[in-house]
C-alpha positions as a Python dict, from the first residue, in 0.01 Angstrom:
ca = {
    (1, 'M'): (0, 0, 0),
    (2, 'K'): (-265, 242, -66),
    (3, 'E'): (-282, 635, -144),
    (4, 'M'): (-585, 848, -84),
    (5, 'I'): (-648, 1220, -39),
    (6, 'L'): (-786, 1339, 290),
    (7, 'P'): (-1033, 1601, 365),
    (8, 'S'): (-776, 1830, 413),
    (9, 'G'): (-618, 1782, 58),
    (10, 'K'): (-321, 1621, 203),
    (11, 'K'): (-191, 1314, 20),
    (12, 'A'): (-182, 987, 256),
    (13, 'T'): (15, 672, 190),
    (14, 'I'): (-93, 369, 402),
    (15, 'K'): (116, 56, 400),
    (16, 'D'): (9, -286, 455),
    (17, 'G'): (12, -345, 813),
    (18, 'K'): (200, -632, 964),
    (19, 'G'): (187, -822, 1297),
    (20, 'R'): (505, -609, 1395),
    (21, 'D'): (344, -296, 1319),
    (22, 'L'): (74, -364, 1570),
    (23, 'L'): (301, -479, 1829),
    (24, 'N'): (532, -176, 1791),
    (25, 'S'): (200, 28, 1827),
    (26, 'Q'): (115, -124, 2136),
    (27, 'R'): (458, -84, 2308),
    (28, 'K'): (432, 299, 2192),
    (29, 'A'): (109, 355, 2334),
    (30, 'K'): (53, 438, 2715),
    (31, 'S'): (-300, 295, 2734),
    (32, 'A'): (-519, 78, 2535),
    (33, 'E'): (-716, 375, 2412),
    (34, 'E'): (-408, 515, 2223),
    (35, 'I'): (-329, 194, 2044),
    (36, 'A'): (-535, 277, 1732),
    (37, 'Y'): (-364, 633, 1729),
    (38, 'A'): (-36, 481, 1745),
    (39, 'L'): (-128, 249, 1454),
    (40, 'L'): (-212, 507, 1240),
    (41, 'A'): (114, 681, 1283),
    (42, 'E'): (306, 364, 1244),
    (43, 'L'): (125, 292, 892),
    (44, 'T'): (87, 628, 775),
    (45, 'E'): (278, 884, 576),
    (46, 'I'): (137, 1220, 489),
    (47, 'D'): (301, 1408, 178),
    (48, 'G'): (566, 1194, 197),
    (49, 'Q'): (659, 1244, 570),
    (50, 'K'): (659, 955, 845),
    (51, 'L'): (424, 1029, 1115),
    (52, 'I'): (482, 1003, 1498),
    (53, 'Y'): (207, 932, 1762),
    (54, 'E'): (180, 1327, 1845),
    (55, 'D'): (160, 1402, 1487),
    (56, 'I'): (-200, 1219, 1488),
    (57, 'L'): (-295, 1412, 1782),
    (58, 'E'): (-258, 1763, 1617),
    (59, 'M'): (-417, 1662, 1281),
    (60, 'D'): (-766, 1765, 1167),
    (61, 'I'): (-1014, 1534, 1322),
    (62, 'K'): (-1176, 1473, 966),
    (63, 'D'): (-840, 1329, 834),
    (64, 'V'): (-786, 1106, 1163),
    (65, 'L'): (-1155, 988, 1116),
    (66, 'A'): (-1071, 908, 732),
    (67, 'L'): (-759, 727, 817),
    (68, 'Q'): (-924, 528, 1090),
    (69, 'M'): (-1193, 407, 847),
    (70, 'E'): (-941, 333, 596),
    (71, 'I'): (-717, 146, 825),
    (72, 'M'): (-931, 1, 1103),
    (73, 'G'): (-1226, -52, 880),
    (74, 'N'): (-1435, -338, 1081),
    (75, 'F'): (-1144, -369, 1328),
    (76, 'Q'): (-1232, -250, 1680),
    (77, 'F'): (-997, -230, 1963),
    (78, 'P'): (-1139, -301, 2321),
    (79, 'Q'): (-1255, -7, 2529),
    (80, 'P'): (-1097, -96, 2846),
    (81, 'S'): (-1279, 160, 3066),
    (82, 'I'): (-1596, 3, 2960),
    (83, 'L'): (-1459, -353, 3026),
    (84, 'S'): (-1288, -225, 3370),
    (85, 'T'): (-1624, -55, 3470),
    (86, 'S'): (-1818, -357, 3365),
    (87, 'Q'): (-1596, -605, 3588),
    (88, 'K'): (-1592, -390, 3854),
    (89, 'Q'): (-1965, -386, 3873),
    (90, 'Q'): (-1966, -768, 3855),
    (91, 'D'): (-1702, -787, 4120),
    (92, 'G'): (-1901, -549, 4335),
    (93, 'D'): (-2252, -784, 4245),
    (94, 'L'): (-2047, -1099, 4350),
    (95, 'E'): (-1934, -921, 4667),
    (96, 'K'): (-2295, -852, 4768),
    (97, 'S'): (-2406, -1185, 4695),
    (98, 'K'): (-2136, -1323, 4924),
    (99, 'K'): (-2281, -1155, 5231),
}
């Protein structure tokens, strides 16, 4: 568990994540882009209050970015929009080459 002061001056407590926290985040997220935000909510308390996903969306961006850096560090979640666009382009190229 780690504590930090956010840019807003609020105190964040971040618990050590487990696989179940990631799984819960994936279940709560409506899309792949939302998983990171759901994970922030899963692992973080602000001034002693547990968070839900919507709380993260309403937080000051500086606080959200500070939490992301602390929790995610070097981890990166896949960007489905980029992957799907790239895959669609490859599929289109494949179709063109078949003709």
